[in-house]
Coordinates of C-alpha atoms and ligand atoms in Angstrom, one line a residue:
X386 CA 44.2 -112.5 -7.0
X387 CA 46.1 -109.5 -8.4
X388 CA 43.4 -109.1 -11.1
X389 CA 40.8 -108.9 -8.4
X390 CA 42.8 -106.2 -6.8
X391 CA 43.0 -104.3 -10.2
X392 CA 39.2 -104.7 -10.6
X393 CA 38.6 -103.4 -7.0
X394 CA 40.8 -100.4 -7.8
X395 CA 38.9 -99.6 -11.0
X396 CA 35.5 -99.9 -9.3
X397 CA 36.5 -97.8 -6.3
X398 CA 38.0 -95.0 -8.5
X399 CA 34.9 -94.9 -10.6
X400 CA 32.7 -94.8 -7.6
X401 CA 34.7 -92.0 -6.0
X402 CA 34.7 -90.0 -9.3
X403 CA 30.9 -90.2 -9.5
X404 CA 30.4 -89.1 -5.9
X405 CA 29.8 -85.4 -6.1
X406 CA 28.0 -84.4 -3.0
X407 CA 28.3 -85.1 0.8
X408 CA 25.7 -87.9 0.7
X409 CA 27.2 -89.9 -2.1
X410 CA 30.7 -89.4 -0.7
X411 CA 29.5 -90.9 2.5
X412 CA 28.0 -93.8 0.6
X413 CA 31.5 -94.3 -1.0
X414 CA 33.2 -94.2 2.4
X415 CA 30.9 -96.8 3.8
X416 CA 31.1 -99.0 0.7
X417 CA 34.9 -99.0 0.4
X418 CA 36.7 -97.5 3.4
X419 CA 34.3 -98.3 6.2
X420 CA 34.8 -101.2 8.7
X421 CA 32.4 -103.4 6.7
X422 CA 33.7 -102.0 3.4
X423 CA 35.2 -103.7 0.4
X424 CA 38.8 -103.0 1.3
X425 CA 38.3 -104.6 4.7
X426 CA 36.7 -107.6 3.0
X427 CA 39.6 -107.8 0.5
X428 CA 42.0 -108.3 3.4
X429 CA 40.5 -111.8 3.7
X430 CA 41.9 -112.7 0.3
X431 CA 45.3 -112.8 1.8
X432 CA 44.8 -116.1 3.5
X433 CA 43.8 -117.7 0.2
X434 CA 46.7 -116.2 -1.7
X435 CA 49.8 -118.2 -2.6
X436 CA 53.0 -117.6 -0.8
X437 CA 54.4 -115.6 -3.8
X438 CA 51.3 -113.5 -4.3
X439 CA 50.7 -112.7 -0.7
X440 CA 53.4 -109.9 -0.1
X441 CA 52.4 -108.2 -3.4
X442 CA 48.7 -108.4 -2.6
X443 CA 49.3 -107.1 0.9
X444 CA 51.3 -104.2 -0.3
X445 CA 48.8 -103.5 -3.2
X446 CA 45.8 -103.5 -0.8
X447 CA 47.6 -101.1 1.6
X448 CA 48.6 -98.8 -1.2
X449 CA 45.1 -98.8 -2.6
X450 CA 43.6 -98.1 0.8
X451 CA 45.9 -95.1 1.3
X452 CA 45.3 -93.8 -2.2
X453 CA 41.5 -94.0 -1.9
X454 CA 41.6 -92.4 1.6
X455 CA 43.6 -89.5 0.2
X456 CA 41.4 -89.1 -2.8
X457 CA 38.3 -89.3 -0.7
X458 CA 39.7 -86.7 1.8
X459 CA 40.5 -84.3 -1.1
X460 CA 37.1 -84.8 -2.6
X461 CA 35.3 -84.3 0.6
X462 CA 37.1 -81.0 1.2
X463 CA 36.3 -79.8 -2.2
X464 CA 32.6 -80.8 -1.9
X465 CA 32.6 -78.7 1.3
X466 CA 30.7 -79.0 4.6
X467 CA 32.9 -81.8 6.0
X468 CA 32.2 -83.1 9.4
X469 CA 28.5 -83.3 10.1
X470 CA 27.5 -82.6 6.6
X471 CA 29.2 -85.7 5.5
X472 CA 27.0 -87.8 7.8
X473 CA 23.8 -86.5 6.3
X474 CA 21.9 -83.3 5.8
X475 CA 21.6 -81.0 8.8
X476 CA 18.1 -80.1 8.0
X477 CA 15.6 -82.9 8.1
X478 CA 12.7 -81.6 6.0
X479 CA 10.6 -84.6 6.9
X480 CA 10.4 -83.6 10.6
X481 CA 7.1 -82.2 11.6
X482 CA 7.4 -78.4 11.9
X483 CA 6.8 -76.2 14.9
X484 CA 3.5 -74.3 14.3
X485 CA 4.0 -70.6 14.9
X486 CA 1.9 -69.1 17.7
X487 CA -1.0 -67.2 16.2
X488 CA -2.0 -63.9 17.6
X489 CA -5.6 -63.2 18.6
X490 CA -8.0 -60.3 19.2
X491 CA -8.0 -58.8 22.7
X492 CA -10.9 -60.0 24.8
X493 CA -12.4 -56.5 24.8
X494 CA -12.2 -56.4 21.0
X495 CA -13.9 -59.8 20.9
X496 CA -16.8 -58.5 23.1
X497 CA -17.1 -55.3 21.0
X498 CA -17.3 -57.4 17.8
X499 CA -20.0 -59.5 19.4
X500 CA -22.0 -56.5 20.5
X501 CA -21.7 -55.0 17.0
X502 CA -23.0 -58.3 15.6
X503 CA -26.0 -58.4 17.9
X504 CA -27.0 -54.8 17.3
X505 CA -26.4 -55.1 13.5
X506 CA -29.2 -57.8 13.5
X507 CA -31.5 -55.2 14.9
X508 CA -30.5 -52.7 12.2
X509 CA -28.0 -50.6 14.1
X510 CA -25.0 -49.3 12.3
X511 CA -21.6 -48.4 13.9
X512 CA -20.7 -44.7 14.4
X513 CA -17.5 -43.2 15.7
X514 CA -16.3 -39.9 17.1
X515 CA -13.1 -38.3 18.3
X516 CA -11.6 -39.2 21.7
X517 CA -10.4 -35.6 22.1
X518 CA -13.6 -33.5 22.4
X519 CA -14.9 -30.0 23.1
X520 CA -17.1 -29.0 25.8
X521 CA -20.0 -28.5 23.4
X522 CA -20.1 -32.2 22.5
X523 CA -19.2 -33.6 25.9
X524 CA -21.5 -31.4 28.0
X525 CA -23.4 -28.5 26.6
X526 CA -25.3 -30.2 23.8
X527 CA -26.0 -33.1 26.1
X528 CA -27.8 -30.7 28.4
X529 CA -25.2 -30.8 31.1
X530 CA -25.1 -27.2 32.4
X531 CA -22.1 -25.1 33.5
X532 CA -22.7 -25.7 37.2
X533 CA -23.1 -29.5 36.9
X534 CA -20.6 -31.4 39.0
X535 CA -19.7 -33.6 36.1
X536 CA -17.8 -30.7 34.6
X537 CA -15.5 -30.3 37.5
X538 CA -11.8 -30.2 36.3
X539 CA -11.0 -32.8 38.9
X540 CA -13.4 -35.2 37.2
X541 CA -12.1 -34.7 33.6
X542 CA -8.9 -34.7 31.7
X543 CA -8.9 -31.2 30.3
X544 CA -6.3 -30.3 27.8
X545 CA -7.2 -26.6 27.7
X546 CA -10.2 -24.7 29.2
X547 CA -12.6 -26.0 26.5
X548 CA -11.1 -29.3 25.3
X549 CA -11.0 -32.7 27.1
X550 CA -10.6 -36.4 26.6
X551 CA -14.2 -37.5 26.3
X552 CA -15.7 -38.9 29.4
X553 CA -18.6 -40.7 27.7
X554 CA -19.5 -42.0 24.2
X555 CA -22.7 -40.0 24.4
X556 CA -20.7 -37.3 22.6
X557 CA -21.1 -39.2 19.4
X558 CA -24.9 -39.0 19.8
X559 CA -24.5 -35.3 19.2
X560 CA -22.0 -35.7 16.3
X561 CA -24.3 -38.2 14.5
X562 CA -27.4 -36.0 14.9
X563 CA -25.4 -32.9 13.8
X564 CA -24.5 -34.7 10.6
X565 CA -27.6 -36.7 9.7
X566 CA -31.3 -36.4 9.5
X567 CA -33.5 -38.9 11.3
X568 CA -34.4 -41.7 11.4
X569 CA -31.2 -42.8 13.2
X570 CA -30.2 -46.1 14.5
X571 CA -26.5 -46.3 15.6
X572 CA -24.3 -47.9 18.2
X573 CA -20.9 -46.4 19.2
X574 CA -18.2 -48.6 20.8
X575 CA -15.3 -46.5 22.0
X576 CA -12.8 -45.5 24.7
X577 CA -13.6 -43.0 27.3
X578 CA -11.3 -41.3 30.0
X579 CA -11.8 -40.4 33.6
X580 CA -9.2 -39.4 36.2
X581 CA -10.2 -42.3 38.6
X582 CA -7.7 -43.8 40.9
X583 CA -6.8 -47.3 39.5
X584 CA -8.1 -50.2 41.4
X585 CA -9.8 -53.6 40.7
X586 CA -12.9 -51.9 39.2
X587 CA -11.6 -48.5 38.1
X588 CA -9.3 -47.5 35.2
X589 CA -8.7 -44.0 33.8
X590 CA -9.5 -45.4 30.3
X591 CA -12.3 -47.9 29.6
X592 CA -14.8 -48.7 26.9
X593 CA -18.5 -47.9 26.5
X594 CA -21.1 -48.9 24.0
X595 CA -23.5 -46.1 23.3
X596 CA -26.8 -46.6 21.4
X597 CA -29.1 -44.0 19.8
X598 CA -32.5 -44.5 18.1
X599 CA -34.4 -41.6 16.7
X600 CA -37.6 -41.8 14.8
X601 CA -41.3 -40.8 15.0
X602 CA -43.3 -42.0 18.1
X603 CA -40.4 -44.0 19.7
X604 CA -41.4 -45.0 23.2
X605 CA -39.9 -46.6 26.3
X606 CA -41.4 -49.9 25.1
X607 CA -39.1 -49.7 22.1
X608 CA -36.1 -49.1 24.4
X609 CA -37.0 -52.0 26.6
X610 CA -37.7 -54.3 23.7
X611 CA -34.3 -53.5 22.1
X612 CA -32.6 -54.1 25.4
X613 CA -34.4 -57.4 25.9
X614 CA -33.4 -58.6 22.4
X615 CA -29.8 -57.5 23.1
X616 CA -29.8 -59.4 26.5
X617 CA -31.2 -62.6 24.9
X618 CA -28.8 -62.6 22.0
X619 CA -25.7 -61.8 24.2
X620 CA -26.5 -63.6 27.4
X621 CA -29.0 -66.3 26.5
X622 CA -32.8 -66.7 26.3
X623 CA -33.2 -66.7 30.0
X624 CA -31.5 -63.3 30.5
X625 CA -33.7 -60.4 31.8
X626 CA -33.7 -56.7 31.7
X627 CA -34.5 -54.4 34.6
X628 CA -34.8 -50.6 34.4
X629 CA -34.5 -48.6 37.7
X630 CA -35.5 -45.0 37.7
X631 CA -32.5 -42.7 37.6
X632 CA -31.4 -39.3 36.3
X633 CA -29.2 -38.3 33.4
X634 CA -29.3 -34.8 31.9
X635 CA -29.6 -36.0 28.3
X636 CA -32.5 -38.4 28.9
X637 CA -36.0 -37.9 30.3
X638 CA -37.2 -40.2 31.8
X639 CA -33.9 -41.9 32.6
X640 CA -33.2 -45.4 34.0
X641 CA -30.3 -47.5 35.3
X642 CA -29.9 -50.6 33.2
X643 CA -29.4 -54.0 34.9
X644 CA -29.2 -57.3 33.1
X645 CA -29.7 -60.7 34.7
X646 CA -26.9 -62.8 33.2
X647 CA -25.5 -66.2 34.1
X648 CA -22.1 -66.0 36.0
X649 CA -20.4 -69.3 36.7
X650 CA -23.7 -71.1 36.4
X651 CA -25.6 -68.6 38.8
X652 CA -28.0 -66.0 37.5
X653 CA -27.5 -62.6 38.9
X654 CA -28.3 -58.9 38.2
X655 CA -25.4 -56.9 36.8
X656 CA -25.5 -53.1 36.5
X657 CA -24.4 -52.3 33.0
X658 CA -25.1 -48.6 32.4
X659 CA -27.8 -46.1 31.8
X660 CA -30.6 -45.4 29.4
X661 CA -33.7 -43.3 28.7
X662 CA -35.7 -41.3 26.2
X663 CA -33.7 -38.5 24.5
X664 CA -34.3 -35.2 26.3
X665 CA -36.0 -32.6 24.0
X666 CA -33.2 -30.2 25.0
X667 CA -30.7 -32.5 23.2
X668 CA -32.8 -32.5 20.1
X669 CA -33.0 -28.7 20.2
X670 CA -29.2 -28.5 20.5
X671 CA -28.7 -30.4 17.2
X672 CA -31.6 -28.7 15.4
X673 CA -34.2 -31.5 15.5
X674 CA -37.8 -30.5 16.1
X675 CA -38.7 -32.2 19.4
X676 CA -42.3 -32.1 18.5
X677 CA -41.7 -34.3 15.5
X678 CA -38.9 -36.6 16.7
X679 CA -38.6 -39.0 19.6
X680 CA -35.8 -41.3 20.6
X681 CA -34.1 -43.5 23.1
X682 CA -30.4 -43.8 24.1
X683 CA -28.3 -46.1 26.2
X684 CA -24.8 -46.4 27.3
X685 CA -23.0 -49.4 28.9
X686 CA -19.6 -50.4 30.2
X687 CA -17.9 -52.9 28.0
X688 CA -15.3 -54.0 30.6
X689 CA -18.2 -54.8 32.9
X690 CA -19.6 -57.2 30.4
X691 CA -16.3 -58.9 29.7
X692 CA -15.4 -59.1 33.4
X693 CA -18.7 -60.5 34.5
X694 CA -19.0 -62.9 31.7
X695 CA -15.5 -64.4 32.0
X696 CA -15.1 -64.0 35.8
X697 CA -12.2 -61.5 35.4
X698 CA -11.5 -60.2 38.9
X699 CA -9.5 -57.1 38.1
X700 CA -10.0 -54.5 35.4
X701 CA -6.2 -53.8 35.3
X702 CA -5.6 -57.3 33.8
X703 CA -7.4 -56.1 30.7
X704 CA -4.8 -53.4 30.1
X705 CA -1.5 -55.0 31.3
X706 CA -1.1 -57.0 28.1
X707 CA 0.2 -60.1 29.9
X708 CA -0.1 -62.7 27.2
X709 CA -0.5 -65.5 29.7
X710 CA -3.8 -63.7 30.7
X711 CA -4.8 -62.7 27.2
X712 CA -4.2 -66.2 25.7
X713 CA -7.1 -67.6 27.7
X714 CA -9.7 -65.9 25.5
Ligands
DAH1261 N1 -23.1 -41.5 29.4 C1 -23.5 -42.1 30.6 C2 -22.3 -42.4 31.5 O1 -21.3 -42.4 31.0 C3 -24.2 -43.4 30.3 C4 -25.6 -43.2 29.6 C5 -26.7 -43.0 30.4 C6 -25.6 -43.1 28.2 C7 -27.9 -42.8 29.8 C8 -26.9 -42.9 27.6 C9 -28.0 -42.7 28.4 O2 -27.0 -42.8 26.3 O3 -29.2 -42.5 27.8 O4 -22.5 -42.6 32.6

């Protein structure tokens, strides 16, 4: 019996010596000191021991138990991270992770990307211009005369008597024609600014998509064909285009652009903007010969498209940056 005690001590000491981290120390504790451990089991030897052996064996087992407990405690303290660490790693690397939330493009950006795509297929390139403009590009070159009501200081964000935040992307028509010779085929997505009182359909900043096509013998048929192609690509093969006679200083003739699109399963006409044949005065302003060159232009509201398509009831939701709203798109 006493030999078995010696053997148990030798095994336990060796096991404890080779336990060098929290996990193996815990294994040791369970194997030797735990309630189903070897020391507990060795207590059963007492009843088989002879009368003479029994006291010695009992004392030996107790001494061994205390010794192992002490050594185990010391070792655990030196390995560090007692407590929880001793019962297993805190970090379970086999747990499925929490996927991080991905960001996404704003719904207006998504619509702009789609518009660029649709017009790129028809050969239109993207052009850009400054949001802070001078009167020349915002009005004069676009054939908007001094006395025109659109130039009223109350209808524009003037920064000084001759500079303002652009009220329309048509300014970029002028910038493109000033810097390039025809033929020209560009679209211009961009922000425009007007001092409107904010409500469900008005915002002092919104987006427009401008288009400009200049070549020889361009006609109203080219304009309408381009708009029909656009409507079909963007709103489906059943979409239609309607031009209503209108007036803009920079086009002659001019028309209001309506597109029949599907909204919540129903087809209805939506006013998207204006269009027309480039006014010869505009060509003169950029130094193009109006006898040689012809062109069409159009401008539409991008928020309009997004709001109608997705059933967004208030333009302000597009600019409030509430992620609960934005995550839907
Ligand atoms: N610039 C006009 C507006 O903001 C829209 C527009 C109408 C643009 C006719 C055009 C056009 O290019 O030909 O109301």
